[in-house]
mmCIF file of C-alpha atoms in Angstrom:
data_model
loop_
_atom_site.group_PDB
_atom_site.id
_atom_site.type_symbol
_atom_site.label_atom_id
_atom_site.label_comp_id
_atom_site.label_asym_id
_atom_site.label_seq_id
_atom_site.Cartn_x
_atom_site.Cartn_y
_atom_site.Cartn_z
ATOM 1 C CA MET Q 1 -0.074 0.099 -0.031
ATOM 2 C CA ALA Q 2 1.446 3.398 -1.001
ATOM 3 C CA LEU Q 3 2.505 5.803 1.750
ATOM 4 C CA ARG Q 4 -0.323 8.273 1.912
ATOM 5 C CA ARG Q 5 0.824 10.926 4.859
ATOM 6 C CA LEU Q 6 3.800 11.939 6.617
ATOM 7 C CA THR Q 7 4.521 14.592 9.481
ATOM 8 C CA VAL Q 8 6.688 17.093 8.415
ATOM 9 C CA VAL Q 9 8.620 19.823 10.421
ATOM 10 C CA ALA Q 10 8.399 22.954 8.725
ATOM 11 C CA THR Q 11 11.266 25.724 8.937
ATOM 12 C CA ALA Q 12 10.653 29.284 10.306
ATOM 13 C CA VAL Q 13 9.432 31.541 7.573
ATOM 14 C CA ALA Q 14 11.776 34.466 6.999
ATOM 15 C CA ALA Q 15 10.265 38.137 7.637
ATOM 16 C CA LEU Q 16 8.882 40.034 4.526
ATOM 17 C CA SER Q 17 11.499 42.531 3.211
ATOM 18 C CA VAL Q 18 10.961 45.229 0.563
ATOM 19 C CA PRO Q 19 13.313 48.005 -0.493
ATOM 20 C CA ALA Q 20 12.695 51.366 0.955
ATOM 21 C CA LEU Q 21 9.926 53.493 -0.484
ATOM 22 C CA PRO Q 22 8.722 56.995 -0.798
ATOM 23 C CA ALA Q 23 6.948 57.543 2.523
ATOM 24 C CA HIS Q 24 4.164 59.443 1.022
ATOM 25 C CA ALA Q 25 2.864 57.008 -1.424
ATOM 26 C CA GLU Q 26 3.820 53.544 -0.533
ATOM 27 C CA SER Q 27 4.720 51.940 2.769
ATOM 28 C CA GLU Q 28 6.519 48.643 4.016
ATOM 29 C CA THR Q 29 4.256 48.546 7.025
ATOM 30 C CA ALA Q 30 1.218 46.557 7.149
ATOM 31 C CA PRO Q 31 -1.791 48.720 7.541
ATOM 32 C CA PRO Q 32 -3.981 49.151 10.666
ATOM 33 C CA GLY Q 33 -7.270 47.267 11.041
ATOM 34 C CA ARG Q 34 -7.803 43.630 9.989
ATOM 35 C CA ILE Q 35 -7.729 41.749 6.782
ATOM 36 C CA THR Q 36 -9.769 38.681 5.955
ATOM 37 C CA VAL Q 37 -9.217 35.939 3.484
ATOM 38 C CA ASP Q 38 -12.238 33.924 2.124
ATOM 39 C CA VAL Q 39 -12.255 30.840 -0.127
ATOM 40 C CA VAL Q 40 -15.025 31.383 -2.809
ATOM 41 C CA GLY Q 41 -13.407 28.792 -5.138
ATOM 42 C CA VAL Q 42 -11.701 25.611 -4.884
ATOM 43 C CA ASN Q 43 -10.928 23.140 -7.749
ATOM 44 C CA GLY Q 44 -8.370 20.615 -8.337
ATOM 45 C CA SER Q 45 -7.319 16.838 -7.463
ATOM 46 C CA GLY Q 46 -4.902 18.033 -4.880
ATOM 47 C CA CYS Q 47 -7.511 19.876 -2.850
ATOM 48 C CA PRO Q 48 -10.657 17.960 -2.654
ATOM 49 C CA GLN Q 49 -13.512 19.653 -0.976
ATOM 50 C CA GLY Q 50 -12.802 20.210 2.602
ATOM 51 C CA THR Q 51 -8.810 19.592 2.505
ATOM 52 C CA ALA Q 52 -7.668 23.091 2.111
ATOM 53 C CA SER Q 53 -7.909 25.960 4.670
ATOM 54 C CA VAL Q 54 -6.738 29.563 4.652
ATOM 55 C CA ALA Q 55 -6.111 31.947 7.538
ATOM 56 C CA ALA Q 56 -4.666 35.458 7.625
ATOM 57 C CA ALA Q 57 -1.755 36.410 9.888
ATOM 58 C CA SER Q 58 -2.648 38.589 12.809
ATOM 59 C CA ASP Q 59 -0.130 41.031 11.695
ATOM 60 C CA ASN Q 60 -1.435 41.450 8.167
ATOM 61 C CA THR Q 61 1.723 40.521 6.789
ATOM 62 C CA SER Q 62 0.662 37.195 5.050
ATOM 63 C CA PHE Q 63 -1.853 34.389 4.846
ATOM 64 C CA THR Q 64 -1.409 30.832 4.809
ATOM 65 C CA VAL Q 65 -2.937 28.025 2.942
ATOM 66 C CA THR Q 66 -2.818 24.522 4.548
ATOM 67 C CA TYR Q 67 -3.616 21.469 2.599
ATOM 68 C CA SER Q 68 -4.362 17.960 4.251
ATOM 69 C CA ASP Q 69 -4.536 15.711 1.040
ATOM 70 C CA TYR Q 70 -2.123 16.985 -1.553
ATOM 71 C CA LEU Q 71 0.040 14.121 -2.945
ATOM 72 C CA ALA Q 72 1.536 12.998 -6.247
ATOM 73 C CA GLN Q 73 3.106 9.615 -6.875
ATOM 74 C CA THR Q 74 4.234 7.409 -9.294
ATOM 75 C CA GLY Q 75 5.470 3.812 -9.645
ATOM 76 C CA GLY Q 76 4.941 1.182 -6.942
ATOM 77 C CA GLY Q 77 1.363 0.556 -8.234
ATOM 78 C CA ALA Q 78 0.312 4.187 -8.297
ATOM 79 C CA GLY Q 79 -2.569 4.862 -10.772
ATOM 80 C CA GLY Q 80 -1.723 6.376 -14.113
ATOM 81 C CA THR Q 81 -3.129 10.054 -13.307
ATOM 82 C CA GLU Q 82 -1.686 10.026 -9.664
ATOM 83 C CA PHE Q 83 1.621 11.551 -11.103
ATOM 84 C CA ARG Q 84 -0.016 15.107 -11.166
ATOM 85 C CA LYS Q 85 -1.897 16.811 -8.628
ATOM 86 C CA ASN Q 86 -3.145 20.502 -8.779
ATOM 87 C CA CYS Q 87 -4.936 22.903 -6.861
ATOM 88 C CA GLN Q 88 -6.717 26.378 -7.891
ATOM 89 C CA LEU Q 89 -7.966 28.375 -5.073
ATOM 90 C CA ALA Q 90 -10.208 31.749 -5.772
ATOM 91 C CA LEU Q 91 -9.643 33.960 -2.664
ATOM 92 C CA GLN Q 92 -11.524 36.972 -1.772
ATOM 93 C CA ILE Q 93 -9.221 39.381 0.397
ATOM 94 C CA HIS Q 94 -10.769 42.178 2.129
ATOM 95 C CA VAL Q 95 -8.175 45.101 3.144
ATOM 96 C CA PRO Q 96 -8.403 48.172 5.397
ATOM 97 C CA GLN Q 97 -9.865 50.992 3.147
ATOM 98 C CA GLY Q 98 -7.138 53.267 1.460
ATOM 99 C CA PHE Q 99 -4.414 50.474 0.877
ATOM 100 C CA THR Q 100 -3.651 47.954 -1.667
ATOM 101 C CA TYR Q 101 -1.351 44.729 -1.796
ATOM 102 C CA ALA Q 102 0.613 42.590 -3.783
ATOM 103 C CA ILE Q 103 2.196 39.238 -3.381
ATOM 104 C CA ALA Q 104 5.853 39.813 -2.673
ATOM 105 C CA ARG Q 105 6.903 36.273 -1.777
ATOM 106 C CA ALA Q 106 5.452 32.581 -1.663
ATOM 107 C CA ASP Q 107 6.982 29.914 0.281
ATOM 108 C CA TYR Q 108 5.999 26.437 -0.543
ATOM 109 C CA ARG Q 109 6.954 23.060 1.773
ATOM 110 C CA GLY Q 110 6.279 19.574 1.944
ATOM 111 C CA PHE Q 111 7.737 16.106 1.830
ATOM 112 C CA ALA Q 112 9.335 14.104 -0.961
ATOM 113 C CA HIS Q 113 10.334 10.671 -1.284
ATOM 114 C CA LEU Q 114 12.150 10.047 -4.544
ATOM 115 C CA GLN Q 115 13.886 7.016 -6.027
ATOM 116 C CA ARG Q 116 17.107 7.222 -7.775
ATOM 117 C CA GLY Q 117 16.318 8.588 -11.325
ATOM 118 C CA ALA Q 118 13.062 9.869 -10.362
ATOM 119 C CA TYR Q 119 12.288 13.593 -10.129
ATOM 120 C CA GLY Q 120 9.525 15.690 -8.754
ATOM 121 C CA GLN Q 121 8.414 19.255 -9.505
ATOM 122 C CA GLU Q 122 6.454 21.937 -7.542
ATOM 123 C CA ARG Q 123 4.783 24.550 -10.067
ATOM 124 C CA ALA Q 124 3.058 27.613 -9.035
ATOM 125 C CA ASN Q 125 1.418 31.079 -10.165
ATOM 126 C CA TYR Q 126 -1.008 33.619 -8.851
ATOM 127 C CA TYR Q 127 -2.839 36.595 -10.462
ATOM 128 C CA PHE Q 128 -5.792 38.787 -9.912
ATOM 129 C CA GLN Q 129 -9.322 37.971 -11.623
ATOM 130 C CA GLY Q 130 -9.433 39.726 -14.987
ATOM 131 C CA MET Q 131 -5.775 40.553 -15.257
ATOM 132 C CA ALA Q 132 -2.768 38.723 -16.871
ATOM 133 C CA GLN Q 133 -1.398 35.601 -15.049
ATOM 134 C CA SER Q 134 2.011 35.709 -13.686
ATOM 135 C CA ALA Q 135 4.659 33.439 -15.039
ATOM 136 C CA ARG Q 136 4.330 29.932 -13.859
ATOM 137 C CA THR Q 137 7.540 29.063 -11.566
ATOM 138 C CA VAL Q 138 8.874 25.593 -11.592
ATOM 139 C CA HIS Q 139 11.073 23.934 -8.731
ATOM 140 C CA GLN Q 140 12.485 20.444 -9.434
ATOM 141 C CA PHE Q 141 14.018 17.968 -6.896
ATOM 142 C CA ASN Q 142 15.768 15.114 -8.107
ATOM 143 C CA GLY Q 143 16.275 11.609 -6.637
ATOM 144 C CA PRO Q 144 17.424 9.995 -4.677
ATOM 145 C CA TYR Q 145 15.818 12.293 -2.225
ATOM 146 C CA SER Q 146 13.819 11.478 0.970
ATOM 147 C CA ASP Q 147 13.387 14.643 3.126
ATOM 148 C CA SER Q 148 11.132 17.819 3.762
ATOM 149 C CA TRP Q 149 11.233 20.199 0.682
ATOM 150 C CA GLN Q 150 10.860 24.112 0.467
ATOM 151 C CA ALA Q 151 10.760 26.473 -2.412
ATOM 152 C CA SER Q 152 10.307 30.140 -2.624
ATOM 153 C CA ASP Q 153 9.207 32.531 -5.382
ATOM 154 C CA ARG Q 154 10.041 36.062 -4.797
ATOM 155 C CA THR Q 155 9.276 39.174 -6.896
ATOM 156 C CA GLU Q 156 11.221 42.385 -6.968
ATOM 157 C CA TYR Q 157 9.463 45.389 -5.978
ATOM 158 C CA ALA Q 158 9.454 46.989 -9.282
ATOM 159 C CA ASP Q 159 7.775 43.894 -10.852
ATOM 160 C CA LEU Q 160 5.033 43.286 -8.253
ATOM 161 C CA VAL Q 161 1.326 43.173 -9.616
ATOM 162 C CA TRP Q 162 -1.049 45.173 -7.377
ATOM 163 C CA ALA Q 163 -4.641 44.628 -6.690
ATOM 164 C CA PRO Q 164 -6.638 47.614 -8.116
ATOM 165 C CA CYS Q 165 -7.468 50.272 -5.614
ATOM 166 C CA GLY Q 166 -11.293 50.566 -4.750
ATOM 167 C CA GLU Q 167 -12.120 47.087 -6.431
ATOM 168 C CA GLU Q 168 -12.631 43.789 -5.177
ATOM 169 C CA ARG Q 169 -10.768 41.184 -7.420
ATOM 170 C CA ASN Q 170 -10.316 37.583 -6.465
ATOM 171 C CA LEU Q 171 -6.903 36.520 -6.026
ATOM 172 C CA ASN Q 172 -6.401 33.064 -8.014
ATOM 173 C CA VAL Q 173 -3.654 31.000 -6.553
ATOM 174 C CA ASN Q 174 -2.538 27.984 -8.690
ATOM 175 C CA THR Q 175 -0.473 25.326 -7.421
ATOM 176 C CA GLU Q 176 0.781 21.864 -8.869
ATOM 177 C CA LEU Q 177 2.834 18.450 -8.024
ATOM 178 C CA ARG Q 178 4.198 16.377 -10.595
ATOM 179 C CA VAL Q 179 6.365 13.153 -9.931
ATOM 180 C CA TYR Q 180 8.024 11.602 -12.764
ATOM 181 C CA PRO Q 181 9.655 8.004 -12.874
ATOM 182 C CA GLY Q 182 12.510 9.085 -15.037
ATOM 183 C CA ALA Q 183 15.182 6.145 -15.020
ATOM 184 C CA SER Q 184 14.089 4.750 -11.807
ATOM 185 C CA ASN Q 185 12.481 1.256 -11.105
ATOM 186 C CA PRO Q 186 8.960 1.313 -12.158
ATOM 187 C CA GLN Q 187 8.007 -1.041 -9.241
ATOM 188 C CA ALA Q 188 9.503 1.467 -6.562
ATOM 189 C CA LEU Q 189 7.051 4.150 -5.130
ATOM 190 C CA SER Q 190 8.162 7.858 -5.814
ATOM 191 C CA PHE Q 191 5.987 10.644 -4.138
ATOM 192 C CA MET Q 192 5.865 14.333 -3.432
ATOM 193 C CA SER Q 193 3.615 15.964 -0.787
ATOM 194 C CA MET Q 194 2.297 19.428 0.303
ATOM 195 C CA ASP Q 195 0.417 18.231 3.275
ATOM 196 C CA SER Q 196 0.892 16.940 6.612
ATOM 197 C CA THR Q 197 -0.788 14.937 9.178
ATOM 198 C CA ASP Q 198 -0.388 17.554 12.113
ATOM 199 C CA GLY Q 199 -1.074 20.863 9.997
ATOM 200 C CA SER Q 200 2.413 21.957 10.380
ATOM 201 C CA VAL Q 201 3.003 22.654 6.657
ATOM 202 C CA SER Q 202 1.638 25.512 4.995
ATOM 203 C CA THR Q 203 2.214 27.482 1.967
ATOM 204 C CA VAL Q 204 2.802 31.170 3.051
ATOM 205 C CA TYR Q 205 1.882 34.063 0.803
ATOM 206 C CA HIS Q 206 3.644 37.199 1.993
ATOM 207 C CA PHE Q 207 2.006 40.805 1.259
ATOM 208 C CA ALA Q 208 3.603 44.022 0.271
ATOM 209 C CA TRP Q 209 1.659 47.021 1.029
ATOM 210 C CA LYS Q 210 1.059 50.559 -0.364
ATOM 211 C CA GLU Q 211 -1.383 53.232 0.131
ATOM 212 C CA CYS Q 212 -3.780 54.060 -2.612
ATOM 213 C CA PRO Q 213 -3.655 57.397 -4.583
ATOM 214 C CA GLY Q 214 -5.520 60.238 -2.753
ATOM 215 C CA VAL Q 215 -5.081 58.825 0.796
#
């Protein structure tokens, strides 16, 4: 029987850091008040209904997505479609009036067990409803590998895509895991997960903030 869950110890998340900005227009500091993040759409084999949860940080610096059933696997009797799992979340983020946000960094974590010759990939992008999609990033892990994995996507401040001021647009978050047997023994199981039995593994999206014009 294929391994389905593993307990993973996540490393600490580095603090958000963005370049110094003109004080009258833009701010490194998260705004006062409280942001909320609501899931308005869920789709994908990596996040069946009820297996993905979202929570905003109390200091308004980030939000986390925690998965409980997100695992791709190949070999060892795994089904032909199990090598690829994906999740598409549509999030409605309510922010304090007069501020807008962008995603400055995303941290992804999980566990991988990859046979010699096999490899796994984590892919992701995110974009605002009605706007162009960001480039899809790909992080690859090569076997032999049996350990926690971590990948981060950072965006330079000049390249950030900001939510339109005064509008509510969903933030669409797409992730994907793939595991390929490569030159490994097809009877040997390789897998890659973005989940954990104790909920300690979360994808973390870090905000950058700025004031809207006229504030």
